[in-house]
mmCIF file with all atom_site columns, C-alpha atoms in Angstrom:
data_model
loop_
_atom_site.group_PDB
_atom_site.id
_atom_site.type_symbol
_atom_site.label_atom_id
_atom_site.label_alt_id
_atom_site.label_comp_id
_atom_site.label_asym_id
_atom_site.label_entity_id
_atom_site.label_seq_id
_atom_site.pdbx_PDB_ins_code
_atom_site.Cartn_x
_atom_site.Cartn_y
_atom_site.Cartn_z
_atom_site.occupancy
_atom_site.B_iso_or_equiv
_atom_site.pdbx_formal_charge
_atom_site.auth_seq_id
_atom_site.auth_comp_id
_atom_site.auth_asym_id
_atom_site.auth_atom_id
_atom_site.pdbx_PDB_model_num
ATOM 1   C CA . UNK A 1 1   ? 16.538  -3.103  1.585  1.00 84.00 ? 270 UNK A CA 1
ATOM 2   C CA . UNK A 1 2   ? 14.098  -3.774  4.454  1.00 90.00 ? 271 UNK A CA 1
ATOM 3   C CA . UNK A 1 3   ? 12.612  -7.249  4.773  1.00 93.00 ? 272 UNK A CA 1
ATOM 4   C CA . UNK A 1 4   ? 9.039   -7.872  5.914  1.00 95.00 ? 273 UNK A CA 1
ATOM 5   C CA . UNK A 1 5   ? 8.253   -11.242 7.457  1.00 97.00 ? 274 UNK A CA 1
ATOM 6   C CA . UNK A 1 6   ? 4.965   -12.827 8.485  1.00 97.00 ? 275 UNK A CA 1
ATOM 7   C CA . UNK A 1 7   ? 5.090   -15.912 10.693 1.00 97.00 ? 276 UNK A CA 1
ATOM 8   C CA . UNK A 1 8   ? 1.966   -17.928 11.514 1.00 98.00 ? 277 UNK A CA 1
ATOM 9   C CA . UNK A 1 9   ? 1.976   -20.218 14.533 1.00 98.00 ? 278 UNK A CA 1
ATOM 10  C CA . UNK A 1 10  ? -0.924  -22.589 15.137 1.00 98.00 ? 279 UNK A CA 1
ATOM 11  C CA . UNK A 1 11  ? -1.166  -23.402 18.804 1.00 98.00 ? 280 UNK A CA 1
ATOM 12  C CA . UNK A 1 12  ? -2.754  -26.539 20.158 1.00 98.00 ? 281 UNK A CA 1
ATOM 13  C CA . UNK A 1 13  ? -6.386  -25.925 21.158 1.00 97.00 ? 282 UNK A CA 1
ATOM 14  C CA . UNK A 1 14  ? -6.608  -23.530 24.077 1.00 97.00 ? 283 UNK A CA 1
ATOM 15  C CA . UNK A 1 15  ? -2.889  -22.658 24.058 1.00 98.00 ? 284 UNK A CA 1
ATOM 16  C CA . UNK A 1 16  ? -2.855  -19.482 21.944 1.00 97.00 ? 285 UNK A CA 1
ATOM 17  C CA . UNK A 1 17  ? -2.462  -17.307 25.038 1.00 96.00 ? 286 UNK A CA 1
ATOM 18  C CA . UNK A 1 18  ? 0.507   -19.426 26.172 1.00 98.00 ? 287 UNK A CA 1
ATOM 19  C CA . UNK A 1 19  ? 2.209   -18.840 22.812 1.00 98.00 ? 288 UNK A CA 1
ATOM 20  C CA . UNK A 1 20  ? 1.617   -15.110 23.242 1.00 98.00 ? 289 UNK A CA 1
ATOM 21  C CA . UNK A 1 21  ? 3.305   -15.339 26.667 1.00 98.00 ? 290 UNK A CA 1
ATOM 22  C CA . UNK A 1 22  ? 6.367   -16.915 25.050 1.00 98.00 ? 291 UNK A CA 1
ATOM 23  C CA . UNK A 1 23  ? 6.565   -13.932 22.708 1.00 98.00 ? 292 UNK A CA 1
ATOM 24  C CA . UNK A 1 24  ? 6.062   -11.588 25.651 1.00 97.00 ? 293 UNK A CA 1
ATOM 25  C CA . UNK A 1 25  ? 9.253   -13.043 27.183 1.00 98.00 ? 294 UNK A CA 1
ATOM 26  C CA . UNK A 1 26  ? 11.433  -12.821 24.080 1.00 98.00 ? 295 UNK A CA 1
ATOM 27  C CA . UNK A 1 27  ? 10.096  -9.656  22.431 1.00 98.00 ? 296 UNK A CA 1
ATOM 28  C CA . UNK A 1 28  ? 12.228  -7.234  24.479 1.00 98.00 ? 297 UNK A CA 1
ATOM 29  C CA . UNK A 1 29  ? 15.305  -9.212  23.425 1.00 97.00 ? 298 UNK A CA 1
ATOM 30  C CA . UNK A 1 30  ? 14.255  -9.178  19.769 1.00 98.00 ? 299 UNK A CA 1
ATOM 31  C CA . UNK A 1 31  ? 13.401  -5.477  19.861 1.00 98.00 ? 300 UNK A CA 1
ATOM 32  C CA . UNK A 1 32  ? 16.989  -4.822  21.012 1.00 98.00 ? 301 UNK A CA 1
ATOM 33  C CA . UNK A 1 33  ? 18.503  -6.799  18.121 1.00 98.00 ? 302 UNK A CA 1
ATOM 34  C CA . UNK A 1 34  ? 20.251  -4.778  15.417 1.00 97.00 ? 303 UNK A CA 1
ATOM 35  C CA . UNK A 1 35  ? 17.940  -4.010  12.511 1.00 97.00 ? 304 UNK A CA 1
ATOM 36  C CA . UNK A 1 36  ? 14.657  -4.902  14.221 1.00 97.00 ? 305 UNK A CA 1
ATOM 37  C CA . UNK A 1 37  ? 12.148  -2.296  13.051 1.00 96.00 ? 306 UNK A CA 1
ATOM 38  C CA . UNK A 1 38  ? 8.959   -4.196  13.892 1.00 96.00 ? 307 UNK A CA 1
ATOM 39  C CA . UNK A 1 39  ? 8.239   -7.375  15.826 1.00 97.00 ? 308 UNK A CA 1
ATOM 40  C CA . UNK A 1 40  ? 4.546   -7.438  16.661 1.00 97.00 ? 309 UNK A CA 1
ATOM 41  C CA . UNK A 1 41  ? 2.294   -10.269 17.830 1.00 97.00 ? 310 UNK A CA 1
ATOM 42  C CA . UNK A 1 42  ? -1.345  -10.720 16.905 1.00 97.00 ? 311 UNK A CA 1
ATOM 43  C CA . UNK A 1 43  ? -3.702  -13.348 18.349 1.00 97.00 ? 312 UNK A CA 1
ATOM 44  C CA . UNK A 1 44  ? -6.641  -14.632 16.339 1.00 96.00 ? 313 UNK A CA 1
ATOM 45  C CA . UNK A 1 45  ? -9.921  -13.458 17.821 1.00 96.00 ? 314 UNK A CA 1
ATOM 46  C CA . UNK A 1 46  ? -11.557 -16.383 19.587 1.00 94.00 ? 315 UNK A CA 1
ATOM 47  C CA . UNK A 1 47  ? -8.823  -18.711 18.347 1.00 95.00 ? 316 UNK A CA 1
ATOM 48  C CA . UNK A 1 48  ? -5.337  -20.062 18.872 1.00 97.00 ? 317 UNK A CA 1
ATOM 49  C CA . UNK A 1 49  ? -3.444  -18.792 15.835 1.00 98.00 ? 318 UNK A CA 1
ATOM 50  C CA . UNK A 1 50  ? -0.653  -16.300 16.446 1.00 98.00 ? 319 UNK A CA 1
ATOM 51  C CA . UNK A 1 51  ? 0.519   -14.077 13.602 1.00 98.00 ? 320 UNK A CA 1
ATOM 52  C CA . UNK A 1 52  ? 3.839   -12.278 13.926 1.00 97.00 ? 321 UNK A CA 1
ATOM 53  C CA . UNK A 1 53  ? 4.554   -9.325  11.674 1.00 97.00 ? 322 UNK A CA 1
ATOM 54  C CA . UNK A 1 54  ? 8.223   -8.434  11.476 1.00 97.00 ? 323 UNK A CA 1
ATOM 55  C CA . UNK A 1 55  ? 10.305  -5.899  9.631  1.00 96.00 ? 324 UNK A CA 1
ATOM 56  C CA . UNK A 1 56  ? 14.092  -6.016  9.495  1.00 96.00 ? 325 UNK A CA 1
ATOM 57  C CA . UNK A 1 57  ? 16.419  -3.337  8.128  1.00 96.00 ? 326 UNK A CA 1
ATOM 58  C CA . UNK A 1 58  ? 18.387  -5.862  6.057  1.00 95.00 ? 327 UNK A CA 1
ATOM 59  C CA . UNK A 1 59  ? 18.364  -9.548  5.202  1.00 95.00 ? 328 UNK A CA 1
ATOM 60  C CA . UNK A 1 60  ? 21.590  -9.855  7.203  1.00 97.00 ? 329 UNK A CA 1
ATOM 61  C CA . UNK A 1 61  ? 19.813  -8.528  10.310 1.00 98.00 ? 330 UNK A CA 1
ATOM 62  C CA . UNK A 1 62  ? 17.021  -11.062 9.790  1.00 97.00 ? 331 UNK A CA 1
ATOM 63  C CA . UNK A 1 63  ? 19.543  -13.871 9.325  1.00 97.00 ? 332 UNK A CA 1
ATOM 64  C CA . UNK A 1 64  ? 21.305  -12.873 12.560 1.00 97.00 ? 333 UNK A CA 1
ATOM 65  C CA . UNK A 1 65  ? 17.940  -12.919 14.354 1.00 97.00 ? 334 UNK A CA 1
ATOM 66  C CA . UNK A 1 66  ? 17.148  -16.367 12.923 1.00 96.00 ? 335 UNK A CA 1
ATOM 67  C CA . UNK A 1 67  ? 20.368  -17.764 14.386 1.00 96.00 ? 336 UNK A CA 1
ATOM 68  C CA . UNK A 1 68  ? 20.200  -15.834 17.646 1.00 97.00 ? 337 UNK A CA 1
ATOM 69  C CA . UNK A 1 69  ? 19.528  -16.634 21.270 1.00 97.00 ? 338 UNK A CA 1
ATOM 70  C CA . UNK A 1 70  ? 16.085  -15.012 21.375 1.00 97.00 ? 339 UNK A CA 1
ATOM 71  C CA . UNK A 1 71  ? 14.688  -17.238 18.630 1.00 96.00 ? 340 UNK A CA 1
ATOM 72  C CA . UNK A 1 72  ? 16.283  -20.318 20.200 1.00 97.00 ? 341 UNK A CA 1
ATOM 73  C CA . UNK A 1 73  ? 14.562  -19.418 23.485 1.00 98.00 ? 342 UNK A CA 1
ATOM 74  C CA . UNK A 1 74  ? 11.248  -18.843 21.695 1.00 97.00 ? 343 UNK A CA 1
ATOM 75  C CA . UNK A 1 75  ? 11.480  -22.269 20.070 1.00 96.00 ? 344 UNK A CA 1
ATOM 76  C CA . UNK A 1 76  ? 12.184  -23.844 23.471 1.00 97.00 ? 345 UNK A CA 1
ATOM 77  C CA . UNK A 1 77  ? 9.168   -22.125 25.028 1.00 98.00 ? 346 UNK A CA 1
ATOM 78  C CA . UNK A 1 78  ? 6.867   -23.153 22.181 1.00 97.00 ? 347 UNK A CA 1
ATOM 79  C CA . UNK A 1 79  ? 8.166   -26.711 21.824 1.00 96.00 ? 348 UNK A CA 1
ATOM 80  C CA . UNK A 1 80  ? 5.051   -28.357 23.297 1.00 97.00 ? 349 UNK A CA 1
ATOM 81  C CA . UNK A 1 81  ? 2.523   -25.619 22.459 1.00 98.00 ? 350 UNK A CA 1
ATOM 82  C CA . UNK A 1 82  ? 2.240   -25.824 18.667 1.00 98.00 ? 351 UNK A CA 1
ATOM 83  C CA . UNK A 1 83  ? 0.231   -28.193 16.485 1.00 97.00 ? 352 UNK A CA 1
ATOM 84  C CA . UNK A 1 84  ? 2.895   -28.103 13.760 1.00 95.00 ? 353 UNK A CA 1
ATOM 85  C CA . UNK A 1 85  ? 6.007   -26.156 12.758 1.00 94.00 ? 354 UNK A CA 1
ATOM 86  C CA . UNK A 1 86  ? 5.245   -22.520 12.077 1.00 94.00 ? 355 UNK A CA 1
ATOM 87  C CA . UNK A 1 87  ? 4.926   -21.070 8.594  1.00 96.00 ? 356 UNK A CA 1
ATOM 88  C CA . UNK A 1 88  ? 7.087   -18.107 7.567  1.00 96.00 ? 357 UNK A CA 1
ATOM 89  C CA . UNK A 1 89  ? 6.712   -15.830 4.550  1.00 96.00 ? 358 UNK A CA 1
ATOM 90  C CA . UNK A 1 90  ? 9.333   -13.342 3.348  1.00 95.00 ? 359 UNK A CA 1
ATOM 91  C CA . UNK A 1 91  ? 7.497   -10.528 1.583  1.00 92.00 ? 360 UNK A CA 1
ATOM 92  C CA . UNK A 1 92  ? 8.315   -7.862  -0.974 1.00 86.00 ? 361 UNK A CA 1
ATOM 93  C CA . UNK A 1 93  ? 6.264   -4.659  -0.731 1.00 83.00 ? 362 UNK A CA 1
ATOM 94  C CA . UNK A 1 94  ? 3.755   -3.905  -3.463 1.00 87.00 ? 363 UNK A CA 1
ATOM 95  C CA . UNK A 1 95  ? 2.657   -0.288  -2.851 1.00 86.00 ? 364 UNK A CA 1
ATOM 96  C CA . UNK A 1 96  ? -0.998  0.287   -3.731 1.00 90.00 ? 365 UNK A CA 1
ATOM 97  C CA . UNK A 1 97  ? -3.228  3.348   -3.515 1.00 91.00 ? 366 UNK A CA 1
ATOM 98  C CA . UNK A 1 98  ? -2.440  5.895   -0.817 1.00 88.00 ? 367 UNK A CA 1
ATOM 99  C CA . UNK A 1 99  ? 1.330   5.934   -0.047 1.00 82.00 ? 368 UNK A CA 1
ATOM 100 C CA . UNK A 1 100 ? 0.862   5.737   3.751  1.00 81.00 ? 369 UNK A CA 1
ATOM 101 C CA . UNK A 1 101 ? -1.984  3.228   3.703  1.00 85.00 ? 370 UNK A CA 1
ATOM 102 C CA . UNK A 1 102 ? -0.781  0.947   0.926  1.00 84.00 ? 371 UNK A CA 1
ATOM 103 C CA . UNK A 1 103 ? 2.536   -0.104  2.505  1.00 78.00 ? 372 UNK A CA 1
ATOM 104 C CA . UNK A 1 104 ? 3.906   -1.257  5.841  1.00 72.00 ? 373 UNK A CA 1
ATOM 105 C CA . UNK A 1 105 ? 5.627   1.855   7.144  1.00 65.00 ? 374 UNK A CA 1
ATOM 106 C CA . UNK A 1 106 ? 8.663   1.958   9.370  1.00 59.00 ? 375 UNK A CA 1
ATOM 107 C CA . UNK A 1 107 ? 6.772   1.241   12.576 1.00 47.00 ? 376 UNK A CA 1
ATOM 108 C CA . UNK A 1 108 ? 7.160   3.689   15.452 1.00 48.00 ? 377 UNK A CA 1
ATOM 109 C CA . UNK A 1 109 ? 8.722   6.444   13.385 1.00 44.00 ? 378 UNK A CA 1
ATOM 110 C CA . UNK A 1 110 ? 7.202   9.566   11.904 1.00 41.00 ? 379 UNK A CA 1
ATOM 111 C CA . UNK A 1 111 ? 8.641   12.723  10.489 1.00 36.00 ? 380 UNK A CA 1
ATOM 112 C CA . UNK A 1 112 ? 8.909   15.580  12.962 1.00 36.00 ? 381 UNK A CA 1
ATOM 113 C CA . UNK A 1 113 ? 10.284  19.074  12.477 1.00 32.00 ? 382 UNK A CA 1
ATOM 114 C CA . UNK A 1 114 ? 12.846  20.290  14.966 1.00 33.00 ? 383 UNK A CA 1
ATOM 115 C CA . UNK A 1 115 ? 13.043  23.935  16.034 1.00 37.00 ? 384 UNK A CA 1
ATOM 116 C CA . UNK A 1 116 ? 15.582  24.632  13.270 1.00 35.00 ? 385 UNK A CA 1
ATOM 117 C CA . UNK A 1 117 ? 13.236  23.278  10.596 1.00 37.00 ? 386 UNK A CA 1
ATOM 118 C CA . UNK A 1 118 ? 15.175  20.042  10.034 1.00 35.00 ? 387 UNK A CA 1
ATOM 119 C CA . UNK A 1 119 ? 12.995  16.959  9.662  1.00 31.00 ? 388 UNK A CA 1
ATOM 120 C CA . UNK A 1 120 ? 14.088  14.064  11.845 1.00 31.00 ? 389 UNK A CA 1
ATOM 121 C CA . UNK A 1 121 ? 12.681  10.733  12.926 1.00 33.00 ? 390 UNK A CA 1
ATOM 122 C CA . UNK A 1 122 ? 11.000  10.588  16.282 1.00 30.00 ? 391 UNK A CA 1
ATOM 123 C CA . UNK A 1 123 ? 8.871   8.070   18.127 1.00 31.00 ? 392 UNK A CA 1
ATOM 124 C CA . UNK A 1 124 ? 5.315   8.068   16.906 1.00 32.00 ? 393 UNK A CA 1
ATOM 125 C CA . UNK A 1 125 ? 2.640   9.343   19.226 1.00 31.00 ? 394 UNK A CA 1
ATOM 126 C CA . UNK A 1 126 ? -0.145  7.705   17.245 1.00 30.00 ? 395 UNK A CA 1
ATOM 127 C CA . UNK A 1 127 ? -2.108  5.060   19.059 1.00 33.00 ? 396 UNK A CA 1
ATOM 128 C CA . UNK A 1 128 ? -2.871  1.808   17.353 1.00 34.00 ? 397 UNK A CA 1
ATOM 129 C CA . UNK A 1 129 ? -5.708  -0.606  17.756 1.00 34.00 ? 398 UNK A CA 1
#
């Protein structure tokens, strides 16, 4: 079963952008890890809080990520940038309302019909804000 994770990192005043740069370095490595379906950074508007939204195919994939080189490197890069240790929440989905709007979908995938009528997954062409 997929695992959704939210991590909140509170940077020292004025260092939110530096934390984002640390994620910019490690994100390609994380995106290549087995089971990584979503690993997306968000920076607080006019602030220094970074929120990471992650989705992993299995708990085992998440555990491998937690003990992997990319996360070790991220922790090294952020060692002097954070006010305190980051908070992490492991979340279970609670679908509400519209099926596509009430859940975190498998990011970057949408159903597409091939020429033979078979539905397959393909990269999404939707833009996001």
